[in-house]
mmCIF file of C-alpha atoms in Angstrom:
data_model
loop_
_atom_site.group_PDB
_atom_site.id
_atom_site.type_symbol
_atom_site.label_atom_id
_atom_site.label_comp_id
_atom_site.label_asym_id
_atom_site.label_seq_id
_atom_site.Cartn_x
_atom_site.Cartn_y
_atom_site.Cartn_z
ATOM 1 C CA UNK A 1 30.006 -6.234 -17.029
ATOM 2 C CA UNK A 2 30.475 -2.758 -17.655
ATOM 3 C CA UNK A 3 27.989 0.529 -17.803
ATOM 4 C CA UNK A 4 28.158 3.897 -17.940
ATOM 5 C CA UNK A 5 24.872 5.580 -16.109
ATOM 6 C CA UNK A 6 24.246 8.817 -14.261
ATOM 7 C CA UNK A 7 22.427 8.147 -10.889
ATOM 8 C CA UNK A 8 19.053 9.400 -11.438
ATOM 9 C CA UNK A 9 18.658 6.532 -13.707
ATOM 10 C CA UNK A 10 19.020 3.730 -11.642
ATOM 11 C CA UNK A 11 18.888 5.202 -7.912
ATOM 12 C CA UNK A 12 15.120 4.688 -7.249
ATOM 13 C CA UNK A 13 15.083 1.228 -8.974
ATOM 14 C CA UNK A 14 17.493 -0.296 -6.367
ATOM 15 C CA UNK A 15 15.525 1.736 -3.656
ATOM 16 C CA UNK A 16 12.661 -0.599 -4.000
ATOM 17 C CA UNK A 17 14.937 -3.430 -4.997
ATOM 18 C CA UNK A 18 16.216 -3.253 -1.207
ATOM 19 C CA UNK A 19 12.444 -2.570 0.019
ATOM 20 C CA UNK A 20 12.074 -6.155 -1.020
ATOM 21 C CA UNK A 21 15.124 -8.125 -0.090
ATOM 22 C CA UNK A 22 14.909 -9.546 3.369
ATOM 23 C CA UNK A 23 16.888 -8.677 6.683
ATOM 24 C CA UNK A 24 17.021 -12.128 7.788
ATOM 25 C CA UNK A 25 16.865 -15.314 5.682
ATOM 26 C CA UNK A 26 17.690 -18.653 6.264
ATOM 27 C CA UNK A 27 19.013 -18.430 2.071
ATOM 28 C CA UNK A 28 21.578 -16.078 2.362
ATOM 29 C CA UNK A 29 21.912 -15.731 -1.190
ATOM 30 C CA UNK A 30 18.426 -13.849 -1.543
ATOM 31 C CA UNK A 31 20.205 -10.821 1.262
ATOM 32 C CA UNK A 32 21.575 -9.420 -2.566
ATOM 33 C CA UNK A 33 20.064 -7.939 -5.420
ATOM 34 C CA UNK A 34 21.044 -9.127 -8.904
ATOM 35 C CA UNK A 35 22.014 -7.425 -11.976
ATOM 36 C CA UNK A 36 21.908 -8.461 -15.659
ATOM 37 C CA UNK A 37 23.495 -5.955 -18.437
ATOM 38 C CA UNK A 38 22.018 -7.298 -21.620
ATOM 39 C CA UNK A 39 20.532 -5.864 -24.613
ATOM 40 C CA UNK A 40 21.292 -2.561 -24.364
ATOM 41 C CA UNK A 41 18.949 -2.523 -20.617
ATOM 42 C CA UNK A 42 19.908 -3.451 -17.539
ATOM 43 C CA UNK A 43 17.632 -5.800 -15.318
ATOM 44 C CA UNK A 44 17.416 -5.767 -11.143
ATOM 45 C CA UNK A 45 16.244 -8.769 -9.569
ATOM 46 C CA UNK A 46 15.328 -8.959 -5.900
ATOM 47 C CA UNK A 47 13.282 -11.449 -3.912
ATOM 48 C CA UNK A 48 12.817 -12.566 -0.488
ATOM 49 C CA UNK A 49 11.570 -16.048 -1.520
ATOM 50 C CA UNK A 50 7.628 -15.078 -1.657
ATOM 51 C CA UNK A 51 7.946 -11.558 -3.810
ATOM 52 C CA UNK A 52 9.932 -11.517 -6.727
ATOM 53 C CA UNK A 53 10.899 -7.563 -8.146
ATOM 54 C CA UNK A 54 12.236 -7.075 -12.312
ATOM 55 C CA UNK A 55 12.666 -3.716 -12.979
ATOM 56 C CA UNK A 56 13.788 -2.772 -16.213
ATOM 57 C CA UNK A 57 16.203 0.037 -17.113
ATOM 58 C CA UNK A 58 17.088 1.271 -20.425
ATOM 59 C CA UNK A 59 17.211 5.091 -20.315
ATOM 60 C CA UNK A 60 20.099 7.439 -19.354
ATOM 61 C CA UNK A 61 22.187 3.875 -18.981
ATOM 62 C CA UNK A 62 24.601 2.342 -21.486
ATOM 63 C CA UNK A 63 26.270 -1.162 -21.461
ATOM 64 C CA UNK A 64 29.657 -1.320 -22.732
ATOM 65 C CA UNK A 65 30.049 -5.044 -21.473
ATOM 66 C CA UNK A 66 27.181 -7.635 -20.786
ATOM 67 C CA UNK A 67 27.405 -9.339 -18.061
ATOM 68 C CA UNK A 68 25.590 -10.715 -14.479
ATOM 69 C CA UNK A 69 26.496 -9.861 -10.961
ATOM 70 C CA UNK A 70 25.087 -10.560 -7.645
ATOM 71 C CA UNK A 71 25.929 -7.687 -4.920
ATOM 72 C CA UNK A 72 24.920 -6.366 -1.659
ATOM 73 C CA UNK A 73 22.008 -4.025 -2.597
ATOM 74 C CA UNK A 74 21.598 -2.108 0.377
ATOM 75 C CA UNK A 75 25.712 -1.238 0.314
ATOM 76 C CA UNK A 76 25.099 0.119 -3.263
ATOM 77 C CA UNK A 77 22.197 1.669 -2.027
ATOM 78 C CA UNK A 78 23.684 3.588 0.523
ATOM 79 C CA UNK A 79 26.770 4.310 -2.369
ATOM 80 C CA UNK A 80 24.016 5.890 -4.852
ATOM 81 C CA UNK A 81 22.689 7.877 -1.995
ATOM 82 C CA UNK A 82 26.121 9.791 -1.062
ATOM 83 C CA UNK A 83 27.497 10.185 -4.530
ATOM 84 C CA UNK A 84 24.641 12.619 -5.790
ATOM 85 C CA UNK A 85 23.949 13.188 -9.572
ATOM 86 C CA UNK A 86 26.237 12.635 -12.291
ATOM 87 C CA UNK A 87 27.535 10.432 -14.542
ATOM 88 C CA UNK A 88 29.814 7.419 -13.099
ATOM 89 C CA UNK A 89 31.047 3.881 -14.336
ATOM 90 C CA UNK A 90 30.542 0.197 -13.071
ATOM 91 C CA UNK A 91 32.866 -2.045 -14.018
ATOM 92 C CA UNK A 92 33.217 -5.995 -13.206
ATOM 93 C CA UNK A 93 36.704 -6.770 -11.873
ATOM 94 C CA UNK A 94 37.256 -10.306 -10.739
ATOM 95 C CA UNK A 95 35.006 -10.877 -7.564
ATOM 96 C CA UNK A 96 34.703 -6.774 -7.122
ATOM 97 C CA UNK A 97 31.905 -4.352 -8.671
ATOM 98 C CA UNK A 98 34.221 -1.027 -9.409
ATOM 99 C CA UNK A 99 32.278 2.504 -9.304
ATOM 100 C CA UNK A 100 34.005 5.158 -10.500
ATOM 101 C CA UNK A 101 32.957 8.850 -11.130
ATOM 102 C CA UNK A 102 33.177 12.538 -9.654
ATOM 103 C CA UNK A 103 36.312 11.982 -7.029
ATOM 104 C CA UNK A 104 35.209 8.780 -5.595
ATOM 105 C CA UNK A 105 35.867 4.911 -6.360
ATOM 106 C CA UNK A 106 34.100 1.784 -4.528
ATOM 107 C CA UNK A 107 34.785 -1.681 -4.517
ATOM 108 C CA UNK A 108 31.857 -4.217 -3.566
ATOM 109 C CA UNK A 109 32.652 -7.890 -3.501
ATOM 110 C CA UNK A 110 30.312 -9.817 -5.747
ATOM 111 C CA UNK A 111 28.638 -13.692 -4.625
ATOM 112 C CA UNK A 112 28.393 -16.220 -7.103
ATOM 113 C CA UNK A 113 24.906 -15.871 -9.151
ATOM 114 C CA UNK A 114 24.633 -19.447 -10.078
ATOM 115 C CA UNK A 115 22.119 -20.246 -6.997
ATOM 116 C CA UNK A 116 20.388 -17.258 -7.226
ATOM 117 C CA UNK A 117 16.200 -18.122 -7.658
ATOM 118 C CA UNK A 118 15.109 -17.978 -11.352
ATOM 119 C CA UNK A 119 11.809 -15.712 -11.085
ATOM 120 C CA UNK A 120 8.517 -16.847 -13.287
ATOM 121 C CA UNK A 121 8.073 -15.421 -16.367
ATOM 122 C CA UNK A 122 4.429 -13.805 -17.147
ATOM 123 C CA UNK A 123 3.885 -15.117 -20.800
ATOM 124 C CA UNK A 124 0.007 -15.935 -20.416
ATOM 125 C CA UNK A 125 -3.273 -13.563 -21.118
ATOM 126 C CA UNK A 126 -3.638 -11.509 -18.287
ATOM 127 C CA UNK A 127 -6.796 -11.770 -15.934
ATOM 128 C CA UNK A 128 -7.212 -7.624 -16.741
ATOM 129 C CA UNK A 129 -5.907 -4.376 -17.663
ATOM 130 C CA UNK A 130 -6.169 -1.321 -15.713
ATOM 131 C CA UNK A 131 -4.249 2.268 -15.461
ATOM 132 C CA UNK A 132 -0.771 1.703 -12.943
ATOM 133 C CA UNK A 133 -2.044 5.300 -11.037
ATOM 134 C CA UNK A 134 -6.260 3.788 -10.586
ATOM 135 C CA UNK A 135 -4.115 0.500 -8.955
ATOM 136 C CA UNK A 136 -1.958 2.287 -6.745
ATOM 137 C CA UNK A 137 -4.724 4.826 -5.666
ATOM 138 C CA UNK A 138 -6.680 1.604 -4.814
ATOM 139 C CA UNK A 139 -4.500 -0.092 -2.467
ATOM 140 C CA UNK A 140 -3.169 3.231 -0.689
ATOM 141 C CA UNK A 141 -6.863 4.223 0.407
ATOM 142 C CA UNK A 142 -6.991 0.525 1.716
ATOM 143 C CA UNK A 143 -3.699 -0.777 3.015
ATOM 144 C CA UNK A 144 -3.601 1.056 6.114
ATOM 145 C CA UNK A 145 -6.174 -0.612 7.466
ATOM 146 C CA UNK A 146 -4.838 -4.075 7.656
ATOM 147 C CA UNK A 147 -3.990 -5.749 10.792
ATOM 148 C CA UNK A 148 -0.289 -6.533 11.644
ATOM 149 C CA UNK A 149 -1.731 -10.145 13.431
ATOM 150 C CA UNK A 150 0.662 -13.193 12.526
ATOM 151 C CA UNK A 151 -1.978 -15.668 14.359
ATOM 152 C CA UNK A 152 -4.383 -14.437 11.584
ATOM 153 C CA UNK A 153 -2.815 -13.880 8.733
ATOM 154 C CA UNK A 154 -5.660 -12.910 6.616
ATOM 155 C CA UNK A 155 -5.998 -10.272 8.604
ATOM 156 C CA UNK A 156 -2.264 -8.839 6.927
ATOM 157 C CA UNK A 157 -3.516 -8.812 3.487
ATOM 158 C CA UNK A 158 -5.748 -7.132 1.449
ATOM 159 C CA UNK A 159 -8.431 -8.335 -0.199
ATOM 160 C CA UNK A 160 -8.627 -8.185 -4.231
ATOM 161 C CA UNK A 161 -11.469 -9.328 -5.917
ATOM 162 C CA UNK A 162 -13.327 -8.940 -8.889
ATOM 163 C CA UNK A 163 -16.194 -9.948 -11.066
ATOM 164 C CA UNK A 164 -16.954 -8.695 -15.434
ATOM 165 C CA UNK A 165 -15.913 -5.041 -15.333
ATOM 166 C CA UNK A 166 -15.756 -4.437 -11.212
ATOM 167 C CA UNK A 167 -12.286 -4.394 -9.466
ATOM 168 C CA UNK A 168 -13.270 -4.421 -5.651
ATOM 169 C CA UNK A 169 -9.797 -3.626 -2.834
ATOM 170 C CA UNK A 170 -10.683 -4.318 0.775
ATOM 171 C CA UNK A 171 -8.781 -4.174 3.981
ATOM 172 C CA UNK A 172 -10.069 -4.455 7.510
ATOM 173 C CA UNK A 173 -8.529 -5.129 10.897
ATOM 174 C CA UNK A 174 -11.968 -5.795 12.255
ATOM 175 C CA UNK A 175 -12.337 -2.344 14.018
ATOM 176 C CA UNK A 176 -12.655 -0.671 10.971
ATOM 177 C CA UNK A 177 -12.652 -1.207 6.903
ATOM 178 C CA UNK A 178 -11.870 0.413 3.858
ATOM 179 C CA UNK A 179 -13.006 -0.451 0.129
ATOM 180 C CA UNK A 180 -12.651 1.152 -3.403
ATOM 181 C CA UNK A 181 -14.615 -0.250 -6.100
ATOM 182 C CA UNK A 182 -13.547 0.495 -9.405
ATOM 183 C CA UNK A 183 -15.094 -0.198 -12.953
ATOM 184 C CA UNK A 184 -12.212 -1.020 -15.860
ATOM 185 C CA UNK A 185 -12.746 -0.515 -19.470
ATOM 186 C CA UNK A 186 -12.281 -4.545 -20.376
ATOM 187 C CA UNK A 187 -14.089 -7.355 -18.382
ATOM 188 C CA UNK A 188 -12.438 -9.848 -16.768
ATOM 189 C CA UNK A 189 -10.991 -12.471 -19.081
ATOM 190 C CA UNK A 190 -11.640 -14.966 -16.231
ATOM 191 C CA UNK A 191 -14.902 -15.873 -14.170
ATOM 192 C CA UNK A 192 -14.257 -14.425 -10.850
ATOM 193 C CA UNK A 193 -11.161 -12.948 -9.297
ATOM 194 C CA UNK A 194 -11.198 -13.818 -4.780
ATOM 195 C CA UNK A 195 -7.437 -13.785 -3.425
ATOM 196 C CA UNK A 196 -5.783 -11.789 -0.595
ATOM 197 C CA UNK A 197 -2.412 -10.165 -1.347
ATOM 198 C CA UNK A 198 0.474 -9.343 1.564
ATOM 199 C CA UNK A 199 0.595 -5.998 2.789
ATOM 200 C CA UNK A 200 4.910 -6.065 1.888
ATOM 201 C CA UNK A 201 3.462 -6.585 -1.951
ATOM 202 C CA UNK A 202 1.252 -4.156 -1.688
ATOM 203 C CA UNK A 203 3.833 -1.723 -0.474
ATOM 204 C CA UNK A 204 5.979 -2.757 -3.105
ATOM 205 C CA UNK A 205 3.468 -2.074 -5.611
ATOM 206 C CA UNK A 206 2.534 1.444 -4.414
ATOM 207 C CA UNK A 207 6.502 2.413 -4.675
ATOM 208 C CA UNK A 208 7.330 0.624 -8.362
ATOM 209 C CA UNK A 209 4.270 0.920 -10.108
ATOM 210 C CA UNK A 210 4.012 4.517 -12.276
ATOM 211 C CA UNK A 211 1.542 6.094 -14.061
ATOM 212 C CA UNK A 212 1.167 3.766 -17.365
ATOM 213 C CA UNK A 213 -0.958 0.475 -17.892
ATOM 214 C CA UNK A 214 -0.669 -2.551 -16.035
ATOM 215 C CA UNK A 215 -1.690 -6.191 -16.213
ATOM 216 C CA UNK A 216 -2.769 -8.757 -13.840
ATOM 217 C CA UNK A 217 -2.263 -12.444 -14.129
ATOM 218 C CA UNK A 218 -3.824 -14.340 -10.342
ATOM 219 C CA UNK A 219 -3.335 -17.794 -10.236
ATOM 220 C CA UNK A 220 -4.072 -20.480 -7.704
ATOM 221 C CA UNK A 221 -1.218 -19.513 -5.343
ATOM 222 C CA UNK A 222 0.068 -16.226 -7.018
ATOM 223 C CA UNK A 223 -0.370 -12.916 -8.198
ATOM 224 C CA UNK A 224 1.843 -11.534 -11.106
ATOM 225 C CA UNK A 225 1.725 -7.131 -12.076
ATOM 226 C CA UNK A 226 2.965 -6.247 -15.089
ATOM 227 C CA UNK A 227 3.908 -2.836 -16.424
ATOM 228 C CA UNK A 228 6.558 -1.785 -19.261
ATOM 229 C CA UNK A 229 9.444 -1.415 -17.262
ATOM 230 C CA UNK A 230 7.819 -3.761 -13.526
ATOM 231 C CA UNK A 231 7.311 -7.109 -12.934
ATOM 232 C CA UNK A 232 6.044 -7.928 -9.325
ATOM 233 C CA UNK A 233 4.796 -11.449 -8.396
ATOM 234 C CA UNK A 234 4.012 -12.605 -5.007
ATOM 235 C CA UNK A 235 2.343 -15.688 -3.529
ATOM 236 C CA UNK A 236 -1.112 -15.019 -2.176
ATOM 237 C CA UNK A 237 -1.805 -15.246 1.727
ATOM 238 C CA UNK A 238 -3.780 -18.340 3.052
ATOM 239 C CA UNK A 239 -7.098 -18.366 4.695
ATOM 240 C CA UNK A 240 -10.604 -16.671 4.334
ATOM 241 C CA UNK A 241 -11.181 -12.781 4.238
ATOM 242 C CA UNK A 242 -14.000 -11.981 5.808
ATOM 243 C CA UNK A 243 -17.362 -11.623 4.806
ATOM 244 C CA UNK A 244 -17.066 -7.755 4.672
ATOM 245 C CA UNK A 245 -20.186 -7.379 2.862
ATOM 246 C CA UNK A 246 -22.509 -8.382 6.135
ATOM 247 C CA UNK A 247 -20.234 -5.297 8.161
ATOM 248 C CA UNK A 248 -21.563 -2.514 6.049
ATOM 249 C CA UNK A 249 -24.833 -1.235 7.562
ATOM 250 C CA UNK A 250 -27.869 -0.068 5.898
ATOM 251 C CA UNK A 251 -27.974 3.357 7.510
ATOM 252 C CA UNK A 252 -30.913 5.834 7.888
ATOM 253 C CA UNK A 253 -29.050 9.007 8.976
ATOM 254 C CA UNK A 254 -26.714 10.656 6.860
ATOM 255 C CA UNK A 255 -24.653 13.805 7.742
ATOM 256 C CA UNK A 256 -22.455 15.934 4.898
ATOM 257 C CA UNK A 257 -19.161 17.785 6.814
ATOM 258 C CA UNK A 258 -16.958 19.364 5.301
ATOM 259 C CA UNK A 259 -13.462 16.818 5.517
ATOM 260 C CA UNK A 260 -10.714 19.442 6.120
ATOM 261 C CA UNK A 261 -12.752 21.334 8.774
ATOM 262 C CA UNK A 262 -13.713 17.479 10.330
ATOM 263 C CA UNK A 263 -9.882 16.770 10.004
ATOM 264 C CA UNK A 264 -9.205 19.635 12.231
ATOM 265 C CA UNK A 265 -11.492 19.292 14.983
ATOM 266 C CA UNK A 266 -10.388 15.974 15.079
ATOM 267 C CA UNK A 267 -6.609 17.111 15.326
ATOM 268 C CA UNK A 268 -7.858 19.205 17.848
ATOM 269 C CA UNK A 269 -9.506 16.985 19.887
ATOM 270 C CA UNK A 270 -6.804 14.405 20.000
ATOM 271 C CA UNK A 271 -4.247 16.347 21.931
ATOM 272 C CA UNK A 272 -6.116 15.118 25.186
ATOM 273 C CA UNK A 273 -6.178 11.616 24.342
ATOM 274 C CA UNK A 274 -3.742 8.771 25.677
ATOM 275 C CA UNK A 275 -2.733 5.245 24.081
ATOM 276 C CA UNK A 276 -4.590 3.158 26.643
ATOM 277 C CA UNK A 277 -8.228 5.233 26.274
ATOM 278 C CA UNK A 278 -7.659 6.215 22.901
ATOM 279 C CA UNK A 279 -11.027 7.777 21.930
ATOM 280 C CA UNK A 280 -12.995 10.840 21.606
ATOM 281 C CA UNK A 281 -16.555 11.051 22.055
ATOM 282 C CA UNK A 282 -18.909 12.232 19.060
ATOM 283 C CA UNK A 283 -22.497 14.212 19.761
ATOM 284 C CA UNK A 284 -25.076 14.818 17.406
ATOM 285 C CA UNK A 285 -27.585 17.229 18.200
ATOM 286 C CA UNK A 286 -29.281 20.185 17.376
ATOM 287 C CA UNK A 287 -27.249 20.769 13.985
ATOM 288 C CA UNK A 288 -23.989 20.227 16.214
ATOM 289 C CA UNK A 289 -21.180 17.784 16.388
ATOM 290 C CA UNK A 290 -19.774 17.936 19.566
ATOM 291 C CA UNK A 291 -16.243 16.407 19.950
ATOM 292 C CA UNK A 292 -15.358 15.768 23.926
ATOM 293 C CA UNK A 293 -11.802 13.936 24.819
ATOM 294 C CA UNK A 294 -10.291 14.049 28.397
ATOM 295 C CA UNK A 295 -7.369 12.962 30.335
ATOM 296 C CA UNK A 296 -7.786 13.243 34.498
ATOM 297 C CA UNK A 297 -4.236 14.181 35.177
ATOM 298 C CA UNK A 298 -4.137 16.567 31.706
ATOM 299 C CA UNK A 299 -7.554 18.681 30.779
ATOM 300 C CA UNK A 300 -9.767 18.270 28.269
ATOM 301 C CA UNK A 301 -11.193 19.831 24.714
ATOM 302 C CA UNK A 302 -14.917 20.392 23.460
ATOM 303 C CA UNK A 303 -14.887 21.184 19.687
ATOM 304 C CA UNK A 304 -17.877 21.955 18.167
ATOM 305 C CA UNK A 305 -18.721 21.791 14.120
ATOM 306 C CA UNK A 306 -22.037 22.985 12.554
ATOM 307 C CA UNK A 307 -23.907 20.275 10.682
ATOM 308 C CA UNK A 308 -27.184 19.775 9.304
ATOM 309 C CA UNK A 309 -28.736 17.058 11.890
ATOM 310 C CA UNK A 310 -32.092 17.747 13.515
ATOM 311 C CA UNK A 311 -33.155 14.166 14.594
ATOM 312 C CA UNK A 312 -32.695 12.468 18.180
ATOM 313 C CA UNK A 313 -29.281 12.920 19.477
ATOM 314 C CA UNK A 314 -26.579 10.598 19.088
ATOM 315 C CA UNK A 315 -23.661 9.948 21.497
ATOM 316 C CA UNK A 316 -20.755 7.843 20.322
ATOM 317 C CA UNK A 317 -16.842 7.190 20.550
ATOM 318 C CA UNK A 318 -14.303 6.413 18.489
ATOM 319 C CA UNK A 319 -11.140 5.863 17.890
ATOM 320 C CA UNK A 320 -9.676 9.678 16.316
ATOM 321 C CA UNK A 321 -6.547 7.687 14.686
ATOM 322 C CA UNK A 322 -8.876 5.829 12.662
ATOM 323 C CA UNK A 323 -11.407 8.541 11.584
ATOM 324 C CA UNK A 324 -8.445 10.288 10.402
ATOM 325 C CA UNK A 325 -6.948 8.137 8.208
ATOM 326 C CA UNK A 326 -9.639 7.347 6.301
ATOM 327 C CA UNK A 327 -10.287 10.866 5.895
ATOM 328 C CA UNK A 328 -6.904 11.889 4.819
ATOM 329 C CA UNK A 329 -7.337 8.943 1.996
ATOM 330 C CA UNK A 330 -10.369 10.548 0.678
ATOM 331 C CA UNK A 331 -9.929 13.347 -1.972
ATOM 332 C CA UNK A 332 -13.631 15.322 -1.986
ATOM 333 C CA UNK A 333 -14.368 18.544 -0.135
ATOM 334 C CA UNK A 334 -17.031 16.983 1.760
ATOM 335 C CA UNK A 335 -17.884 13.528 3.747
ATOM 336 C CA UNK A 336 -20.699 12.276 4.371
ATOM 337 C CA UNK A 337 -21.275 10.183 7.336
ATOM 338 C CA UNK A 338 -24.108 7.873 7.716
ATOM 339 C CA UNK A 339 -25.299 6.578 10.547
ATOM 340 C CA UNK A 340 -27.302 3.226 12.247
ATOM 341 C CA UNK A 341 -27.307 3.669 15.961
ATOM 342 C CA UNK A 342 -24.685 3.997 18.271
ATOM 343 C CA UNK A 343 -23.590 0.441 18.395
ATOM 344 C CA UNK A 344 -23.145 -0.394 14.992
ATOM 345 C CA UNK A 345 -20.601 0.729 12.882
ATOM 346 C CA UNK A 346 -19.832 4.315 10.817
ATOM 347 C CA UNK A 347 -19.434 4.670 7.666
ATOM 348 C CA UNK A 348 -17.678 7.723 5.668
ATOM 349 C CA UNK A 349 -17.941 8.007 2.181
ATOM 350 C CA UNK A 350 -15.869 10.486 -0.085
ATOM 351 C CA UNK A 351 -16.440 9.745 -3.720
ATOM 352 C CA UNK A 352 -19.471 6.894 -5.153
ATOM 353 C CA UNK A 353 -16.119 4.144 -5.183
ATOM 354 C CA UNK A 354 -14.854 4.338 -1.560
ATOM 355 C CA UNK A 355 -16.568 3.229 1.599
ATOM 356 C CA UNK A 356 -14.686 3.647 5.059
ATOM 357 C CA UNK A 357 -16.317 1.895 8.018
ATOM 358 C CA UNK A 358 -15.288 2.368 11.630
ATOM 359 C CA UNK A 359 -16.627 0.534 14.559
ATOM 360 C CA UNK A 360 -17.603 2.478 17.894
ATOM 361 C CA UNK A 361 -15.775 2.272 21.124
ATOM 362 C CA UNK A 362 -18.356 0.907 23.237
ATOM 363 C CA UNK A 363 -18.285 2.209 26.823
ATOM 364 C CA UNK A 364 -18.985 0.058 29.832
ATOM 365 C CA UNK A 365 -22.359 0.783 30.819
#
């Protein structure tokens, strides 16, 4: 093997190559990234034995030689990191990767590429289309609010689902939930779309996928993304997601605030909160939300926003962390929150297609 290539070209590719490959494994062989010069493109493989990453390069990179290696991605990782911009050669010598260019020269041994996994190709119709930019909005305004539980592992993953021309994304801990709902220009080719996806593939998604059209192929144990220059597949996380629909409340109060002022307040607020009684206390009345937090042995804050409520005041807690990172998520000037009673849950809604539902911190009474 042998390429010439300036390091803007392939730099973020093996970024999210190494995002993939796993710390520990009891396969060794999957702790390394492979890469295949052929056809004028070069191809980086990476797995940790449930994801498998293809990214494609063929721009601002030219193969002199074909050829295969398997190396130590993050070590070329942190090379491509110190080296800066400019134009450098790779050349296969023996058992050693050379990289030469601007005053420097490295040498990284190379493993034998024979046992390396073979990934799945994605040949068949896919389930739907959809714009790479609409997915990745979808599952950043969702993933955060996963649960990091290994007893329930359903819990990790997010939900993706879909029915005709609706695309639902759900996540939930069980304290709170978010969900975007998006309508695609094709239906479906398939009856009904139900699987939950890892939070690492997600991740992986949001960093490789870019702004141009992507497919989606789910099958019984596996999802496969497709984009011109990505291929991600991933097996799909066991269990039953729960029945999310049954948490959202049909709520008769509804409040409009404006988010960055709410964002604020709640900044605000926080400073006199601790991890074990995380939570600030919200009051509705008399076209005011009061925010109260406290700490004994620190102070306290009262921060007061102007809103247009007028019925029977409303005292509840939650947890500020929470609020806040579903607002951050959203993208409109205002919020609206609507409102049950104080024992059922919130729920905050930014544009028509995203719902963000917090549960209260109920007090001991």
């Amino acid at each position: 093997m042998k390429l010439i290539f300036k390091q803007s070209a392939i730099h973020e590719a093996i970024l999210n190559a190494c995002n993939v490959v796993p710390q520990k494994s009891v396969m060794p062989i999957i702790k390394n990234i492979k890469l295949e010069a052929k056809n004028k493109e070069v191809r980086i493989y990476a797995t940790d034995s449930e994801i498998e990453l293809t990214i494609v390069i063929n721009e601002n990179i030219e193969v002199v030689e074909e050829g295969v290696v398997l190396i130590d991605g993050n070590k070329f990782k942190s090379i491509l990191q110190e080296i800066g911009e400019g134009d450098y050669e790779l050349t296969e010598e023996g058992n050693s990767l050379i990289l030469n260019g601007l005053g420097c020269e490295f040498s990284i041994n190379t493993v034998n590429s024979d046992e390396f996994p073979i990934f799945e190709s994605f040949e068949d119709e896919p389930d739907f289309e959809m714009p790479g930019i609409t997915l990745k909005g979808m599952f950043e305004k969702t993933v955060f609010a996963t649960r990091d539980e290994p007893s329930r592992f359903q819990m990790n993953g997010v939900l993706l689902s879909g029915k005709e021309d609706q695309i639902n994304i759900v996540a939930t801990d069980t304290t709170r939930l978010a969900l975007v709902n998006k309508k695609i220009d094709k239906p479906i080719n398939i009856d009904e779309i139900d699987c939950i996806l890892s939070t690492k593939f997600v991740h992986t998604l949001i960093k490789s996928i870019k702004d141009i059209p992507v497919q989606i192929k789910t099958e019984i144990n596996r999802i496969k993304v497709k984009s011109d220059n990505v291929t991600i597949s991933s097996k799909l996380v066991s269990g039953i997601f729960p029945n999310y629909k049954k948490a959202i409340p049909e709520c008769d109060i509804e409040i409009k605030i404006n988010r960055n002022e709410f964002l604020s307040a709640l900044r605000k607020a926080t400073i006199f909160t601790s991890e074990i009684t995380k939570s600030i206390k919200f009051s509705f009345q008399n076209n005011i939300l009061l925010l109260h937090s406290s700490m004994p042995e620190s102070g306290e804050a009262h921060i007061s926003l102007e809103i247009a409520y007028e019925d029977e005041p409303i005292e509840m807690n939650f947890n500020p962390n929470y609020v806040q990172e579903g607002l951050k998520v959203m993208t409109t000037d205002d919020v609206v929150i609507n409102l049950k009673n104080k024992k059922r849950p919130a729920v905050f809604k930014g544009n028509e297609d995203y719902t963000y539902l917090v549960m209260p911190v109920l007090s001991r009474e």
